[in-house]
Tab-separated table of C-alpha atoms in Angstrom:
chain	number	residue	atom	x	y	z
R	1	MET	CA	63.629	2.009	-64.538
R	2	LYS	CA	63.590	0.861	-68.142
R	3	ALA	CA	65.529	2.366	-71.006
R	4	LYS	CA	62.666	3.460	-73.241
R	5	LYS	CA	64.364	4.417	-76.464
R	6	THR	CA	64.843	2.025	-79.335
R	7	LEU	CA	68.212	0.632	-80.306
R	8	LYS	CA	68.119	2.659	-83.516
R	9	THR	CA	67.737	5.946	-81.664
R	10	LEU	CA	70.485	5.099	-79.207
R	11	LEU	CA	72.826	4.237	-82.032
R	12	LEU	CA	72.198	7.613	-83.669
R	13	LEU	CA	73.249	9.288	-80.458
R	14	LEU	CA	76.164	7.037	-79.661
R	15	GLY	CA	77.528	7.506	-83.146
R	16	THR	CA	78.371	11.086	-82.186
R	17	ILE	CA	80.195	10.187	-78.985
R	18	PHE	CA	83.977	10.124	-79.125
R	19	VAL	CA	85.573	10.259	-75.662
R	20	SER	CA	84.618	11.956	-72.437
R	21	SER	CA	87.795	14.033	-72.546
R	22	THR	CA	86.397	15.878	-75.592
R	23	LEU	CA	84.744	18.350	-73.240
R	24	TYR	CA	87.950	19.161	-71.467
R	25	SER	CA	89.837	19.815	-74.698
R	26	CYS	CA	86.984	22.137	-75.683
R	27	LEU	CA	87.233	23.968	-72.386
R	28	ASP	CA	90.917	24.604	-72.944
R	29	ASP	CA	90.152	26.541	-76.137
R	30	ASP	CA	90.068	30.331	-76.046
R	31	GLY	CA	86.991	30.465	-78.278
R	32	TYR	CA	83.923	28.389	-79.066
R	33	SER	CA	82.602	27.325	-82.440
R	34	LEU	CA	79.045	26.341	-83.362
R	35	GLY	CA	80.583	23.589	-85.444
R	36	ASP	CA	82.203	21.914	-82.426
R	37	PHE	CA	80.514	19.517	-80.056
R	38	SER	CA	81.239	17.467	-76.953
R	39	ALA	CA	79.451	14.339	-75.823
R	40	GLY	CA	79.278	11.857	-72.987
R	41	VAL	CA	77.369	10.745	-69.907
R	42	VAL	CA	75.855	13.529	-67.766
R	43	THR	CA	73.289	13.845	-64.992
R	44	VAL	CA	70.002	15.577	-65.814
R	45	LYS	CA	69.133	17.832	-62.858
R	46	PRO	CA	65.469	18.947	-62.810
R	47	LEU	CA	64.737	22.494	-61.659
R	48	GLY	CA	60.962	22.353	-61.843
R	49	THR	CA	58.453	22.379	-64.681
R	50	ASP	CA	60.204	22.121	-68.045
R	51	THR	CA	63.600	23.332	-66.809
R	52	TYR	CA	66.784	21.488	-65.993
R	53	TYR	CA	70.554	21.718	-66.106
R	54	LEU	CA	73.275	19.149	-66.793
R	55	GLN	CA	75.981	18.071	-64.383
R	56	TRP	CA	79.260	16.906	-65.889
R	57	ASP	CA	81.297	14.964	-63.276
R	58	ASP	CA	81.300	16.517	-59.801
R	59	SER	CA	82.188	20.086	-60.657
R	60	ILE	CA	81.090	21.340	-64.082
R	61	THR	CA	77.521	22.511	-64.706
R	62	LEU	CA	75.940	23.110	-68.115
R	63	TRP	CA	72.931	25.313	-68.868
R	64	PRO	CA	70.896	24.239	-71.949
R	65	SER	CA	70.075	27.419	-73.823
R	66	ASN	CA	67.902	26.013	-76.587
R	67	GLY	CA	65.198	24.276	-74.572
R	68	VAL	CA	65.647	20.766	-75.975
R	69	LYS	CA	63.579	18.529	-73.688
R	70	PRO	CA	64.629	14.949	-72.986
R	71	PHE	CA	62.093	12.463	-74.357
R	72	PHE	CA	62.187	10.618	-71.028
R	73	GLY	CA	60.975	13.649	-69.077
R	74	ILE	CA	62.688	15.700	-66.395
R	75	GLU	CA	60.488	14.960	-63.395
R	76	LYS	CA	63.258	12.876	-61.803
R	77	GLU	CA	67.023	13.109	-61.830
R	78	ARG	CA	68.691	10.519	-64.022
R	79	ARG	CA	71.745	9.835	-66.156
R	80	ALA	CA	71.785	10.532	-69.881
R	81	PHE	CA	73.869	10.710	-73.027
R	82	ALA	CA	74.211	14.324	-74.138
R	83	ASN	CA	75.661	15.766	-77.309
R	84	PHE	CA	76.139	19.516	-76.926
R	85	THR	CA	77.939	22.567	-78.247
R	86	ILE	CA	79.518	25.026	-75.822
R	87	LEU	CA	78.348	28.584	-76.507
R	88	GLY	CA	80.318	30.335	-73.796
R	89	GLU	CA	81.085	30.617	-70.112
R	90	GLY	CA	78.102	31.280	-67.892
R	91	LYS	CA	79.757	34.220	-66.125
R	92	ASP	CA	80.170	36.003	-69.446
R	93	LEU	CA	76.491	35.507	-70.305
R	94	ASN	CA	75.064	36.348	-66.854
R	95	ILE	CA	74.089	32.703	-66.296
R	96	ASP	CA	74.767	31.091	-62.931
R	97	TYR	CA	76.251	27.904	-64.432
R	98	ASP	CA	79.761	27.101	-65.616
R	99	TYR	CA	78.931	26.889	-69.304
R	100	VAL	CA	76.007	27.700	-71.563
R	101	VAL	CA	75.459	24.992	-74.170
R	102	ARG	CA	73.276	24.141	-77.110
R	103	VAL	CA	71.933	20.632	-76.608
R	104	ASN	CA	72.119	18.833	-79.940
R	105	ARG	CA	70.729	15.545	-78.683
R	106	ILE	CA	69.998	13.870	-75.359
R	107	ASP	CA	68.973	10.306	-74.585
R	108	SER	CA	68.559	8.165	-71.495
R	109	VAL	CA	71.019	5.883	-69.722
R	110	LEU	CA	69.644	3.075	-67.575
R	111	THR	CA	69.546	4.618	-64.071
R	112	LYS	CA	68.666	2.587	-60.981
R	113	SER	CA	69.057	2.480	-57.230
R	114	ILE	CA	71.141	-0.214	-55.585
R	115	ALA	CA	68.959	-3.304	-55.176
R	116	GLU	CA	68.321	-5.226	-51.980
R	117	ASP	CA	69.564	-8.699	-51.212
R	118	LEU	CA	66.759	-11.222	-51.861
R	119	GLY	CA	68.613	-14.136	-50.323
R	120	ASP	CA	67.797	-17.450	-51.994
R	121	LYS	CA	65.899	-15.636	-54.750
R	122	ASN	CA	68.872	-13.571	-55.952
R	123	ASP	CA	69.748	-15.904	-58.806
R	124	GLU	CA	66.110	-16.313	-59.845
R	125	VAL	CA	65.339	-12.584	-59.892
R	126	TYR	CA	68.651	-10.843	-60.559
R	127	GLY	CA	70.282	-13.664	-62.487
R	128	ASN	CA	73.843	-14.931	-62.327
R	129	ASP	CA	74.883	-14.650	-65.953
R	130	PRO	CA	78.413	-13.609	-66.899
R	131	VAL	CA	79.638	-10.361	-68.431
R	132	TRP	CA	82.882	-8.831	-69.548
R	133	MET	CA	83.240	-5.690	-67.454
R	134	LYS	CA	84.912	-3.018	-69.560
R	135	PHE	CA	84.853	0.193	-67.528
R	136	VAL	CA	83.553	1.281	-64.118
R	137	TRP	CA	83.682	4.865	-62.877
R	138	ILE	CA	82.100	7.084	-60.219
R	139	GLU	CA	80.891	10.655	-60.659
R	140	ASP	CA	78.160	12.900	-59.285
R	141	GLY	CA	76.908	10.275	-56.824
R	142	TYR	CA	76.578	7.479	-59.408
R	143	ILE	CA	78.624	4.435	-60.280
R	144	THR	CA	78.457	3.646	-63.997
R	145	CYS	CA	79.311	0.289	-65.552
R	146	GLN	CA	80.017	-0.461	-69.188
R	147	PHE	CA	79.816	-4.209	-69.787
R	148	GLU	CA	79.728	-6.681	-72.648
R	149	SER	CA	77.836	-9.925	-73.180
R	150	TYR	CA	76.040	-11.874	-75.902
R	151	PHE	CA	72.735	-10.448	-77.123
R	152	ASN	CA	70.179	-11.997	-79.464
R	153	GLY	CA	68.930	-8.590	-80.589
R	154	THR	CA	65.405	-8.890	-79.158
R	155	THR	CA	65.599	-9.591	-75.418
R	156	LYS	CA	66.464	-6.844	-72.917
R	157	HIS	CA	68.818	-8.050	-70.236
R	158	PHE	CA	68.071	-7.277	-66.567
R	159	ILE	CA	70.918	-5.422	-64.838
R	160	ASN	CA	71.275	-4.657	-61.126
R	161	LEU	CA	73.828	-3.682	-58.524
R	162	VAL	CA	73.021	-5.499	-55.285
R	163	LYS	CA	74.076	-4.772	-51.699
R	164	MET	CA	74.475	-8.226	-50.198
R	165	ASN	CA	73.542	-8.740	-46.568
R	166	GLY	CA	76.621	-9.447	-44.487
R	167	SER	CA	79.057	-7.953	-47.006
R	168	ASP	CA	81.340	-5.030	-46.251
R	169	THR	CA	79.795	-1.547	-46.295
R	170	TYR	CA	81.092	-0.647	-49.747
R	171	GLU	CA	81.019	-4.111	-51.312
R	172	LEU	CA	78.430	-4.704	-54.056
R	173	GLU	CA	77.496	-7.375	-56.602
R	174	PHE	CA	76.840	-6.618	-60.261
R	175	ARG	CA	74.040	-8.958	-61.350
R	176	HIS	CA	73.031	-9.873	-64.905
R	177	ASN	CA	69.909	-11.778	-65.920
R	178	ALA	CA	69.930	-12.656	-69.626
R	179	PHE	CA	66.682	-14.639	-69.327
R	180	GLY	CA	68.364	-17.573	-71.021
R	181	ASN	CA	69.401	-15.539	-74.050
R	182	LEU	CA	73.177	-15.703	-74.229
R	183	SER	CA	73.296	-16.374	-77.947
R	184	GLY	CA	73.797	-14.012	-80.836
R	185	GLY	CA	76.527	-11.448	-81.316
R	186	GLN	CA	78.699	-9.837	-78.707
R	187	GLY	CA	77.494	-6.393	-77.694
R	188	TRP	CA	77.682	-3.930	-74.838
R	189	GLY	CA	75.391	-2.096	-72.429
R	190	LEU	CA	75.636	0.742	-69.945
R	191	ALA	CA	74.009	1.283	-66.529
R	192	SER	CA	74.317	3.882	-63.748
R	193	PHE	CA	73.447	3.229	-60.116
R	194	ARG	CA	72.706	5.784	-57.409
R	195	LEU	CA	75.068	5.606	-54.436
R	196	ASN	CA	72.825	7.584	-52.061
R	197	SER	CA	71.796	4.463	-50.141
R	198	LEU	CA	75.406	3.906	-49.045
R	199	PRO	CA	76.744	5.788	-46.009
R	200	GLU	CA	78.853	8.884	-46.568
R	201	THR	CA	82.591	8.360	-46.216
R	202	ASN	CA	82.896	11.615	-44.186
R	203	GLY	CA	85.975	12.821	-45.997
R	204	LYS	CA	87.762	9.486	-45.911
R	205	THR	CA	88.798	7.417	-48.922
R	206	VAL	CA	87.566	3.839	-48.792
R	207	THR	CA	87.811	0.829	-51.093
R	208	MET	CA	84.653	0.073	-53.053
R	209	LYS	CA	84.441	-3.478	-54.386
R	210	ILE	CA	82.258	-4.573	-57.296
R	211	ASN	CA	81.993	-8.360	-57.505
R	212	TYR	CA	80.711	-9.882	-60.735
R	213	LYS	CA	80.634	-13.123	-62.675
R	214	SER	CA	82.901	-12.977	-65.702
R	215	TYR	CA	83.118	-15.357	-68.622
R	216	ASP	CA	86.537	-16.114	-67.123
R	217	GLY	CA	85.250	-16.752	-63.594
R	218	ASP	CA	84.368	-14.639	-60.566
R	219	LYS	CA	86.135	-11.279	-60.461
R	220	THR	CA	86.284	-8.123	-58.351
R	221	ILE	CA	86.869	-4.529	-59.380
R	222	GLU	CA	88.214	-2.188	-56.704
R	223	LEU	CA	87.809	1.593	-56.776
R	224	LYS	CA	89.023	4.187	-54.323
R	225	TYR	CA	85.828	5.919	-53.247
R	226	LYS	CA	85.315	9.208	-51.456
R	227	SER	CA	81.841	10.717	-51.288
R	228	GLY	CA	81.475	13.656	-53.653
R	229	THR	CA	84.522	12.952	-55.800
R	230	THR	CA	85.123	11.258	-59.119
R	231	SER	CA	86.765	7.861	-59.430
R	232	GLY	CA	87.745	5.844	-62.461
R	233	LYS	CA	87.728	6.952	-66.072
R	234	ALA	CA	84.828	7.289	-68.480
R	235	PRO	CA	85.237	5.010	-71.513
R	236	VAL	CA	85.412	5.547	-75.215
R	237	MET	CA	81.900	4.698	-76.450
R	238	GLY	CA	81.379	3.844	-80.111
R	239	ALA	CA	78.098	3.014	-81.774
R	240	GLU	CA	78.809	-0.567	-82.665
R	241	ASN	CA	76.751	-3.338	-81.080
R	242	PHE	CA	75.074	-1.289	-78.355
R	243	HIS	CA	72.121	-3.018	-76.650
R	244	THR	CA	69.492	-1.594	-74.342
R	245	THR	CA	69.014	-3.150	-70.922
R	246	ASN	CA	66.543	-2.728	-68.073
């Protein structure tokens, strides 16, 4: 699925994002102010025609009170950047969600399923270009990767997470196709991948491996993974040098 918003729009949103822990500091407050906001990556959960709620990690739900509709539609579940103001706890407002929020802005994050192994065509289709992997974390059934590379400012890079035939059950490859455009300035991108095609861990904690090609050689990131729980830490995301990918 392609990220449909322009770089300019994404930058406007990302400029408001500080750190994912902003929400939790807000939740520790005794009161809520219309001048405060929290921001980060959430899951948009459709509830039918024109209604949805937001899932923050694996436990906190947010009800949008002001009816702001994502430009990308809400027909399918996907990941998004959300900037929101907490209005109060749902139980105090007779709403069956943890918190009622005013959505100030919402924009899409590249959201894809894990791709299949194409054998000899993997390099041709998915690419084998390097990245600097900055952060990887798991929440709400998605693994999200923040990475850096060189971007020429015009070409969207093709990003996939591939389950290789013959690899271990929870071993994946992060693939990057720059279409020959590894010039320009250094920038970063963000992508979330659904983990629903992987088997449940049935209460056990397993090691998930993400193999990728770095500018410093082949590398592997290991995460402790248990279905239905968070893993890793969401990054600080500034506005500088963000690039859309597909």
